[in-house]
Amino acid sequence: MPNGNGGLRRDNEAWRRLVDLYTPLLFNWSLRTGLNESESEDLVQEVFGILLTKLASFERQRDGSFRKWLQVVTVHKCQECFRRKQLPKANDSDFDPLSAVADPATLTVFWEDEYQQQLVKRALQIMQVEFSPHVWKACWEHIVESRPAADVAEELGITANAVRVYSSRVLARLRTEMRNLLDD
């Protein structure tokens, strides 16, 4: 008979993965809105608190709907934070932090460009443990540092073909991971 704890373990792993991936993204965005580090940490905790209670009832409507939902929750919590602080306008009289949080142009740039960049960066950090240091270094040097496979191979004492194969494996894993993340 299957162990009922397997589902709980998968749920816990999925939650940890969600937190690992989205914490840096939410934290960096909240800093950009003008919150300090402590306030940004609180905001991230509040957003995850909402996700914890509401995620089970979330129904995906289309690709990107989770990302849009997360955006709405985050903006709402950020606006609440500014209201609680009752921040006056900054020295620049054209800047109002509360309205900047909801500025559609700012959100579009963040939730598309920076969202993808942050998730790729975080996915790479998480994925790194899935590969031996030798495989990871070969891929990193060849792909990220744009070094020729022959040079990397000579440095690592392997063949140039091994560098290409290792790189291909890591990139295939990254594509799979990013497909899952970006098609949320």
N, CA and C of each residue as an Amber inpcrd file, in Angstrom:
protein
   552
   0.8490000  -1.1780000   0.0000000   0.0000000   0.0000000   0.0000000
   0.8960000   1.2440000   0.0000000   0.6110000   2.2320000  -0.8570000
   1.4520000   3.4220000  -0.9330000   1.4350000   4.2210000   0.3590000
   2.5470000   4.8210000   0.6280000   2.6800000   5.6600000   1.8140000
   2.0140000   7.0090000   1.5660000   1.1200000   7.4010000   2.4250000
   0.4070000   8.6670000   2.2840000   1.2990000   9.8820000   2.4680000
   2.4830000   9.6890000   3.0290000   3.4020000  10.8100000   3.2360000
   4.0920000  11.2460000   1.9520000   4.0560000  10.4160000   0.9120000
   4.6930000  10.7800000  -0.3570000   4.1010000  12.0430000  -0.9450000
   2.7870000  12.1760000  -0.8730000   2.1270000  13.3720000  -1.3910000
   2.5000000  14.6050000  -0.5920000   2.5780000  14.4490000   0.7280000
   2.9710000  15.5570000   1.5960000   4.4100000  15.9710000   1.3140000
   5.2850000  14.9900000   1.1280000   6.6820000  15.2810000   0.8220000
   6.7930000  16.0530000  -0.5020000   6.0360000  15.6160000  -1.5160000
   6.0520000  16.3240000  -2.8130000   5.5130000  17.7400000  -2.6590000
   4.4560000  17.9010000  -1.8440000   3.9040000  19.2360000  -1.5990000
   4.9320000  20.1320000  -0.9140000   5.6380000  19.5810000   0.0750000
   6.6650000  20.3550000   0.7760000   7.8060000  20.7330000  -0.1600000
   8.2110000  19.8000000  -1.0070000   9.2750000  20.0830000  -1.9750000
   8.8290000  21.1450000  -2.9770000   7.5870000  21.0610000  -3.4270000
   7.0600000  22.0500000  -4.3750000   6.9950000  23.4290000  -3.7170000
   6.5920000  23.4680000  -2.4590000   6.5240000  24.7470000  -1.7480000
   7.9200000  25.3460000  -1.5890000   8.8840000  24.5200000  -1.1830000
  10.2680000  25.0020000  -1.0400000  10.7930000  25.5400000  -2.3680000
  10.4760000  24.8470000  -3.4380000  10.9150000  25.2800000  -4.7640000
  10.2830000  26.6310000  -5.1200000   9.0040000  26.7720000  -4.8470000
   8.3100000  28.0260000  -5.1150000   8.9470000  29.1670000  -4.3190000
   9.1980000  28.9290000  -3.0480000   9.8120000  29.9500000  -2.1910000
  11.2170000  30.2750000  -2.6770000  12.0070000  29.2510000  -3.0090000
  13.3680000  29.4810000  -3.4980000  13.3830000  30.3010000  -4.7820000
  12.4480000  30.0440000  -5.6610000  12.4260000  30.7370000  -6.9460000
  11.8980000  32.1630000  -6.8530000  10.8660000  32.3590000  -6.0680000
  10.1940000  33.6530000  -6.0780000  10.6660000  34.6410000  -5.0210000
  11.3170000  34.1770000  -3.9610000  11.7680000  35.1040000  -2.9170000
  12.6820000  36.1950000  -3.4660000  13.7510000  35.8550000  -4.1960000
  14.6300000  36.9330000  -4.6940000  13.8970000  37.8950000  -5.6340000
  13.0090000  37.3710000  -6.4320000  12.2550000  38.1920000  -7.3710000
  11.3760000  39.2050000  -6.6380000  10.5960000  38.7250000  -5.6830000
   9.7020000  39.6080000  -4.9270000  10.4920000  40.6010000  -4.0770000
  11.5600000  40.1410000  -3.4660000  12.3810000  41.0020000  -2.6160000
  13.0150000  42.1270000  -3.4420000  13.6180000  41.7850000  -4.5800000
  14.2540000  42.8100000  -5.4220000  13.2390000  43.8150000  -5.9470000
  12.0810000  43.3330000  -6.3370000  11.0650000  44.2520000  -6.8410000
  10.6170000  45.2050000  -5.7500000  10.3990000  44.6830000  -4.5440000
   9.9260000  45.5600000  -3.4660000  10.9770000  46.6040000  -3.1030000
  12.2420000  46.2400000  -3.1860000  13.2950000  47.2410000  -2.9640000
  13.2190000  48.3490000  -4.0140000  12.9310000  47.9630000  -5.2500000
  12.8510000  48.9450000  -6.3400000  11.6760000  49.8990000  -6.1660000
  10.6660000  49.5000000  -5.4200000   9.5200000  50.3850000  -5.2120000
   9.8020000  51.4290000  -4.1400000  10.8890000  51.2370000  -3.3790000
  11.2380000  52.1980000  -2.3480000  11.1400000  51.6610000  -0.9320000
  10.7700000  50.4080000  -0.7880000  10.7480000  49.8180000   0.5450000
  12.1790000  49.5180000   0.9800000  12.4340000  49.5660000   2.2850000
  13.7630000  49.1970000   2.7610000  13.8470000  47.6700000   2.8840000
  15.0110000  47.1670000   3.2840000  15.2090000  45.7130000   3.3400000
  14.2470000  45.0340000   4.3080000  14.0660000  45.6150000   5.4680000
  13.1730000  45.0200000   6.4630000  11.7330000  44.9860000   5.9460000
  11.2970000  46.0840000   5.3760000   9.9320000  46.1480000   4.8260000
   9.7790000  45.1620000   3.6640000  10.8270000  45.0430000   2.8600000
  10.7820000  44.1090000   1.7260000  10.6890000  42.6700000   2.2210000
  11.4400000  42.3450000   3.2630000  11.3470000  41.0000000   3.8400000
   9.9390000  40.7350000   4.3580000   9.3610000  41.7280000   5.0240000
   7.9930000  41.5770000   5.5220000   7.0080000  41.3890000   4.3780000
   7.1750000  42.1720000   3.3220000   6.2820000  42.0660000   2.1740000
   6.3430000  40.6610000   1.5800000   7.5530000  40.1320000   1.4110000
   7.7030000  38.7910000   0.8480000   6.9870000  37.7730000   1.7340000
   7.1530000  37.8980000   3.0500000   6.4800000  36.9790000   3.9720000
   4.9600000  37.0950000   3.8570000   4.4540000  38.3100000   3.7320000
   3.0060000  38.5080000   3.6030000   2.4840000  37.8910000   2.3060000
   3.2260000  38.0660000   1.2220000   2.8030000  37.4900000  -0.0640000
   2.7770000  35.9660000   0.0440000   3.8250000  35.3790000   0.6270000
   3.8370000  33.9260000   0.7770000   2.7500000  33.4390000   1.7310000
   2.4180000  34.2480000   2.7290000   1.3090000  33.8980000   3.6160000
   0.0050000  33.7890000   2.8410000  -0.2150000  34.7230000   1.9420000
  -1.4220000  34.6810000   1.1030000  -1.3770000  33.4720000   0.1740000
  -0.2140000  33.2480000  -0.4430000  -0.0930000  32.1020000  -1.3420000
  -0.3640000  30.7960000  -0.6030000   0.1380000  30.6970000   0.6050000
  -0.0420000  29.4780000   1.3860000  -1.5220000  29.1760000   1.6140000
  -2.2970000  30.2080000   1.8660000  -3.7250000  29.9840000   2.1340000
  -4.5700000  29.9110000   0.8660000  -4.1510000  30.5820000  -0.1980000
  -4.9950000  30.6730000  -1.3970000  -4.5560000  29.7880000  -2.5560000
  -3.3300000  29.2810000  -2.5120000  -2.7960000  28.5410000  -3.6540000
  -3.6060000  27.2960000  -3.9840000  -4.0990000  26.6110000  -2.9830000
  -4.8760000  25.3900000  -3.2270000  -6.1380000  25.6650000  -4.0310000
  -6.7070000  26.8550000  -3.8900000  -7.9340000  27.1760000  -4.6220000
  -7.6640000  27.9190000  -5.9310000  -6.3800000  28.1850000  -6.2180000
  -6.0420000  28.8760000  -7.4600000  -6.3520000  27.9730000  -8.6480000
  -7.0440000  28.5250000  -9.6410000  -7.3490000  27.7770000 -10.8540000
  -6.7110000  28.4840000 -12.0340000  -5.8290000  27.7720000 -12.6910000
  -5.1260000  28.3190000 -13.8430000  -6.1130000  28.5480000 -14.9770000
  -6.1440000  29.7750000 -15.4760000  -7.0590000  30.1270000 -16.5610000
  -6.3800000  30.0280000 -17.9210000  -5.0870000  30.3600000 -17.9560000
  -4.3170000  30.3700000 -19.2060000  -2.8440000  30.4330000 -18.8350000
  -1.9640000  30.3260000 -19.8310000  -0.5410000  30.4760000 -19.5720000
  -0.2790000  31.8520000 -18.9710000   0.5310000  31.8880000 -17.9540000
   0.8740000  33.1570000 -17.3260000  -0.0990000  33.6150000 -16.2640000
  -1.1730000  32.8720000 -16.0480000  -2.1730000  33.3480000 -15.0910000
  -1.6450000  33.3150000 -13.6590000  -0.7770000  32.3540000 -13.3140000
  -0.2060000  32.3530000 -11.9690000   0.6720000  33.5840000 -11.7840000
   1.4690000  33.8780000 -12.7860000   2.3550000  35.0460000 -12.7240000
   1.5290000  36.3190000 -12.5580000   0.4460000  36.4420000 -13.2680000
  -0.4250000  37.6150000 -13.1690000  -1.0630000  37.6910000 -11.7780000
  -1.5200000  36.5670000 -11.2810000  -2.1050000  36.5070000  -9.9440000
  -1.0750000  36.9090000  -8.8960000   0.1410000  36.3860000  -9.0030000
   1.2130000  36.7440000  -8.0810000   1.5120000  38.2360000  -8.1540000
   1.4990000  38.7820000  -9.3410000   1.7180000  40.2230000  -9.5370000
   0.6530000  41.0290000  -8.8060000  -0.5950000  40.6580000  -8.9630000
  -1.6940000  41.3860000  -8.3250000  -1.5700000  41.3170000  -6.8010000
  -1.2950000  40.1290000  -6.2790000  -1.1510000  39.9620000  -4.8260000
   0.0110000  40.8170000  -4.3200000   1.1270000  40.7920000  -5.0230000
   2.3190000  41.5360000  -4.5920000   2.0780000  43.0380000  -4.6290000
   1.4980000  43.5250000  -5.6990000   1.2180000  44.9600000  -5.8110000
   0.2650000  45.3960000  -4.7040000  -0.7580000  44.5900000  -4.4610000
  -1.7200000  44.9270000  -3.4110000  -1.0340000  45.0160000  -2.0450000
  -0.1920000  44.0460000  -1.7210000   0.5030000  44.0610000  -0.4300000
   1.4830000  45.2350000  -0.3540000   2.1000000  45.5780000  -1.4530000
   3.0180000  46.7140000  -1.4700000   2.2540000  48.0110000  -1.2540000
   1.1280000  48.1440000  -1.8990000   0.3130000  49.3410000  -1.7020000
  -0.1500000  49.4480000  -0.2490000  -0.5250000  48.3180000   0.3520000
  -0.9000000  48.3260000   1.7690000   0.2540000  48.8130000   2.6320000
   1.4420000  48.3760000   2.3060000   2.6240000  48.7750000   3.0740000
   2.8340000  50.2870000   2.9870000   2.7060000  50.8400000   1.7820000
   2.8580000  52.2920000   1.6310000   1.7470000  53.0380000   2.3610000
   0.5450000  52.4970000   2.3300000  -0.5450000  53.1600000   3.0540000
  -0.2900000  53.1550000   4.5530000   0.1730000  52.0280000   5.0680000
   0.4820000  51.9310000   6.4980000   1.5590000  52.9430000   6.8900000
   2.5260000  53.1010000   6.0280000   3.6220000  54.0370000   6.3210000
   3.1910000  55.4800000   6.1210000   2.1450000  55.6720000   5.3030000
   1.6900000  57.0120000   4.9270000   2.8810000  57.8610000   4.4910000
   3.5820000  57.3190000   3.5130000   4.7780000  57.9990000   3.0180000
   4.4320000  59.3040000   2.3240000   5.1190000  60.3630000   2.6630000
   4.9570000  61.5890000   1.8830000   5.6880000  61.4260000   0.5590000
   5.3810000  62.2870000  -0.3800000   6.1050000  62.2570000  -1.6450000
   7.5730000  62.5530000  -1.3730000   8.4100000  61.9340000  -2.1880000
   9.8510000  62.1520000  -2.0570000  10.1860000  63.5810000  -2.4640000
  11.4440000  63.9530000  -2.3290000  11.8730000  65.3170000  -2.6870000
  11.4720000  65.6780000  -4.1060000  11.5240000  64.7020000  -4.9800000
  11.0880000  64.9240000  -6.3590000   9.5650000  64.8940000  -6.3470000
   8.9370000  66.0230000  -6.5260000   7.4830000  66.1270000  -6.3680000
   6.7140000  65.3150000  -7.4020000   7.3890000  64.8600000  -8.4750000
   6.7140000  64.0490000  -9.4850000   6.6540000  62.5750000  -9.0890000
   7.3760000  62.1920000  -8.0550000   7.4400000  60.7920000  -7.6710000
   6.5130000  60.4980000  -6.5020000   5.5850000  59.6320000  -6.7280000
   4.6800000  59.1700000  -5.6850000   4.8380000  57.6510000  -5.6100000
   5.4820000  57.1230000  -4.5460000   5.7430000  55.6850000  -4.4790000
   4.4920000  54.8340000  -4.6480000   3.3840000  55.2660000  -4.0770000
   2.1650000  54.4810000  -4.1550000   1.6760000  54.3460000  -5.5910000
   1.7150000  55.4280000  -6.3400000   1.2610000  55.3140000  -7.7280000
   2.2940000  54.6000000  -8.5830000   3.5790000  54.7180000  -8.2450000
   4.6150000  54.0300000  -9.0100000   4.4780000  52.5140000  -8.8910000
   4.0160000  52.0550000  -7.7470000   3.8390000  50.6190000  -7.5490000
   2.8510000  50.0650000  -8.5590000   1.8330000  50.8230000  -8.8700000
   0.7910000  50.3320000  -9.7650000   0.9530000  50.8120000 -11.2020000
   2.0460000  51.4950000 -11.5200000   2.2700000  51.9980000 -12.8670000
   2.3540000  50.8230000 -13.8410000   1.4290000  50.7260000 -14.7920000
   1.4040000  49.5830000 -15.7150000   2.7090000  49.4090000 -16.4940000
   3.3390000  50.4990000 -16.9020000   4.5840000  50.3930000 -17.6620000
   5.6810000  49.7630000 -16.8060000   5.7720000  50.1830000 -15.5470000
   6.7680000  49.6300000 -14.6410000   6.5040000  48.1530000 -14.4010000
   5.2490000  47.8190000 -14.1840000   4.9070000  46.4230000 -13.9290000
   5.1860000  45.5450000 -15.1390000   4.8780000  46.0360000 -16.3290000
   5.1000000  45.2430000 -17.5260000   6.5790000  44.9240000 -17.6910000
   7.4180000  45.9310000 -17.5170000   8.8600000  45.7080000 -17.6310000
   9.3120000  44.6940000 -16.5930000   8.8870000  44.8970000 -15.3480000
   9.3050000  43.9830000 -14.2840000   8.8060000  42.5760000 -14.5020000
   7.5130000  42.4450000 -14.6820000   6.9290000  41.1090000 -14.7120000
   7.2150000  40.3530000 -15.9920000   7.8350000  40.9540000 -16.9520000
   8.2300000  40.2050000 -18.1440000   9.7440000  40.0330000 -18.1870000
  10.4680000  41.1400000 -18.2780000  11.9190000  41.0610000 -18.4400000
  12.6240000  40.5860000 -17.1760000  12.4410000  41.3240000 -16.1020000
  13.1520000  40.9770000 -14.8760000  12.6730000  39.6510000 -14.3110000
  11.4080000  39.3760000 -14.4620000  10.8480000  38.1060000 -14.0090000
  11.6320000  36.9500000 -14.6310000  11.7770000  36.9840000 -15.9410000
  12.4750000  35.9070000 -16.6360000  13.9490000  35.8520000 -16.2500000
  14.5940000  37.0100000 -16.1570000  16.0110000  37.0310000 -15.7850000
  16.2250000  36.4740000 -14.3830000  15.4120000  36.8950000 -13.4470000
  15.5410000  36.4090000 -12.0730000  15.2750000  34.9070000 -11.9790000
  14.2830000  34.4300000 -12.7070000  13.9770000  33.0090000 -12.6400000
  15.0750000  32.1640000 -13.2830000  15.6430000  32.6400000 -14.3780000
  16.7540000  31.9100000 -14.9910000  17.9200000  31.8410000 -14.0110000
  18.2480000  32.9690000 -13.4130000  19.3500000  33.0140000 -12.4500000
  19.0860000  32.0620000 -11.2830000  17.8910000  32.1170000 -10.7500000
  17.5610000  31.2770000  -9.5950000  17.4940000  29.8070000 -10.0000000
  16.9350000  29.5120000 -11.1650000  16.8680000  28.1270000 -11.6390000
  18.2770000  27.5580000 -11.8010000  19.1940000  28.3570000 -12.3120000
  20.5780000  27.9030000 -12.4500000  21.1920000  27.5890000 -11.0900000
  20.9300000  28.4370000 -10.1160000  21.4680000  28.1920000  -8.7740000
  20.9190000  26.8900000  -8.2000000  19.6350000  26.6630000  -8.3850000
  19.0060000  25.4620000  -7.8490000  19.4690000  24.2220000  -8.6090000
  19.5630000  24.3390000  -9.9260000  19.9580000  23.2090000 -10.7640000
  21.4100000  22.7960000 -10.5610000  22.2430000  23.7080000 -10.1590000
  23.6700000  23.4290000 -10.0550000  23.9490000  22.1930000  -9.2040000
  23.1530000  21.9690000  -8.1830000  23.3770000  20.8110000  -7.3140000
  23.0490000  19.4900000  -8.0040000  22.3550000  19.5410000  -9.1330000
  22.0050000  18.3260000  -9.8590000  23.1600000  17.7970000 -10.7030000
  24.2110000  18.5880000 -10.8580000  25.3360000  18.2130000 -11.7100000
  26.6280000  18.2070000 -10.9040000  27.5490000  17.3640000 -11.3260000
  28.8440000  17.3470000 -10.6480000  29.5510000  18.6740000 -10.9160000
  30.4290000  19.0810000 -10.0120000  31.1560000  20.3400000 -10.2340000
  31.9100000  20.3590000 -11.5640000  32.4220000  19.1940000 -11.9700000
  33.1730000  19.0820000 -13.2260000  32.2700000  19.3890000 -14.4330000
  31.0860000  18.8020000 -14.4390000  30.1260000  19.0140000 -15.5350000
  29.6720000  20.4730000 -15.5380000  29.3580000  20.9870000 -14.3690000
  28.8780000  22.3670000 -14.2710000  29.9380000  23.3560000 -14.7580000
  31.1830000  23.1650000 -14.3270000  32.2620000  24.0740000 -14.7210000
  32.4830000  24.0270000 -16.2300000  32.4370000  22.8420000 -16.8020000
  32.6170000  22.7090000 -18.2530000  31.5430000  23.4930000 -18.9930000
  30.2990000  23.3400000 -18.5840000  29.2000000  24.0600000 -19.2240000
  29.3320000  25.5600000 -19.0020000  29.5760000  25.9460000 -17.7640000
  29.6530000  27.3640000 -17.4330000  30.7390000  28.0690000 -18.2450000
  31.9160000  27.4770000 -18.2770000  33.0320000  28.0860000 -18.9990000
  32.7520000  28.1570000 -20.5030000  32.1730000  27.1000000 -21.0420000
  31.9140000  27.0450000 -22.4850000  30.7420000  27.9400000 -22.9040000
  29.6360000  27.8770000 -22.1740000  28.4280000  28.6010000 -22.5740000
  28.3920000  30.0240000 -22.0150000  28.5090000  30.1660000 -20.7310000
  28.3650000  31.4820000 -20.1050000  29.5850000  32.3610000 -20.3600000
  30.7750000  31.7840000 -20.2120000  32.0070000  32.5510000 -20.4240000
  32.4370000  32.5800000 -21.8890000  31.7190000  31.8560000 -22.7400000
  31.9620000  31.8210000 -24.1970000  33.3830000  31.3840000 -24.5610000
  33.8830000  30.4420000 -23.8080000  35.2130000  29.9180000 -24.1080000
  35.0880000  28.7450000 -25.0640000  36.0300000  28.6020000 -25.9850000
  35.9950000  27.4560000 -26.9140000  36.0480000  26.1330000 -26.1500000
  35.3310000  25.1390000 -26.6610000  35.2770000  23.8270000 -26.0150000
  36.6760000  23.2350000 -25.8620000  37.5270000  23.4350000 -26.8470000
  38.8860000  22.8800000 -26.7760000  39.6730000  23.4840000 -25.6100000
  39.5440000  24.7770000 -25.3840000  40.2550000  25.4280000 -24.2790000
  39.7550000  24.9250000 -22.9230000  38.4290000  24.8190000 -22.7970000
  37.8410000  24.3290000 -21.5520000  38.2700000  22.8820000 -21.3190000
  38.2380000  22.0890000 -22.3880000  38.6170000  20.6790000 -22.2910000
  40.0560000  20.5260000 -21.8190000  40.9440000  21.3090000 -22.3860000
  42.3600000  21.2380000 -21.9920000  42.5280000  21.5970000 -20.5160000
  41.8440000  22.6380000 -20.0820000  41.9330000  23.0660000 -18.6820000
  41.4070000  22.0040000 -17.7210000  40.3310000  21.3260000 -18.1180000
  39.6920000  20.3510000 -17.2300000  40.1920000  18.9190000 -17.4330000
  41.0300000  18.7070000 -18.4410000  41.5610000  17.3670000 -18.6880000
  40.5310000  16.4120000 -19.2580000  39.6480000  16.9350000 -20.1060000
  38.6330000  16.1100000 -20.7690000  38.6600000  16.4380000 -22.2540000
  37.8330000  15.7820000 -23.0270000  37.7970000  16.0530000 -24.4670000
  36.8620000  17.2250000 -24.7690000  37.0720000  17.8450000 -25.8970000
  36.1940000  18.9380000 -26.3270000  34.7770000  18.4110000 -26.5290000
  34.6600000  17.1620000 -27.0000000  33.3390000  16.5710000 -27.1760000
  32.6340000  16.4240000 -25.8240000  33.3620000  16.0670000 -24.7880000
  32.7650000  15.9470000 -23.4470000  32.2400000  17.3050000 -22.9890000
  32.9650000  18.3690000 -23.2740000  32.5180000  19.7230000 -22.9090000
  31.1930000  20.0190000 -23.5980000  31.1110000  19.6840000 -24.8860000
  29.8740000  19.9430000 -25.6280000  28.7150000  19.0830000 -25.1090000
  28.9920000  17.8280000 -24.7900000  27.9540000  16.9310000 -24.2670000
  27.4700000  17.4280000 -22.9000000  28.4050000  17.7800000 -22.0140000
  28.0280000  18.3060000 -20.6970000  27.1850000  19.5710000 -20.8400000
  27.6240000  20.4470000 -21.7160000  26.8950000  21.7030000 -21.9310000
  25.4900000  21.4240000 -22.4330000  25.3880000  20.4810000 -23.3330000
  24.0830000  20.1200000 -23.8920000  23.1540000  19.5810000 -22.8060000
  23.6830000  18.7630000 -21.9080000  22.8690000  18.2030000 -20.8250000
  22.3550000  19.2950000 -19.8890000  23.2460000  20.1820000 -19.5140000
  22.8510000  21.2570000 -18.5990000  21.8250000  22.1660000 -19.2720000
  22.0610000  22.5110000 -20.5380000  21.1270000  23.3890000 -21.2440000
  19.7670000  22.7240000 -21.4460000  19.7620000  21.4280000 -21.7150000
  18.4890000  20.7100000 -21.8680000  17.7100000  20.7450000 -20.5530000
  18.4100000  20.5430000 -19.4560000  17.7560000  20.5930000 -18.1390000
  17.2200000  21.9890000 -17.8520000  18.0100000  23.0110000 -18.2150000
  17.5740000  24.3910000 -18.0180000  16.3380000  24.6920000 -18.8670000
  16.3230000  24.2410000 -20.1100000  15.1540000  24.4750000 -20.9710000
  13.8970000  23.8600000 -20.3610000  14.0280000  22.6410000 -19.8610000
  12.8850000  21.9760000 -19.2350000  12.4050000  22.7580000 -18.0190000
  13.3490000  23.1460000 -17.1710000  13.0060000  23.8960000 -15.9680000
  12.3310000  25.2150000 -16.3220000  12.8880000  25.9330000 -17.2840000
  12.3400000  27.2390000 -17.6560000  10.9860000  27.0940000 -18.3540000
  10.8120000  26.0590000 -19.1220000   9.5080000  25.8400000 -19.7650000
   8.4340000  25.7000000 -18.6910000   8.7490000  24.9430000 -17.6590000
   7.7900000  24.7550000 -16.5550000   7.5410000  26.0580000 -15.8190000
   8.5880000  26.8430000 -15.5960000   8.4500000  28.0880000 -14.8330000
   7.7470000  29.1790000 -15.6270000   8.1210000  29.3480000 -16.8790000
   7.6090000  30.4550000 -17.6670000   6.2090000  30.1950000 -18.2220000
   5.8080000  28.9520000 -18.2600000   4.4590000  28.6180000 -18.7460000
   3.4610000  28.5160000 -17.6090000   3.8250000  29.0920000 -16.4390000
   2.9380000  28.9880000 -15.2960000   1.6260000  29.6260000 -15.6220000
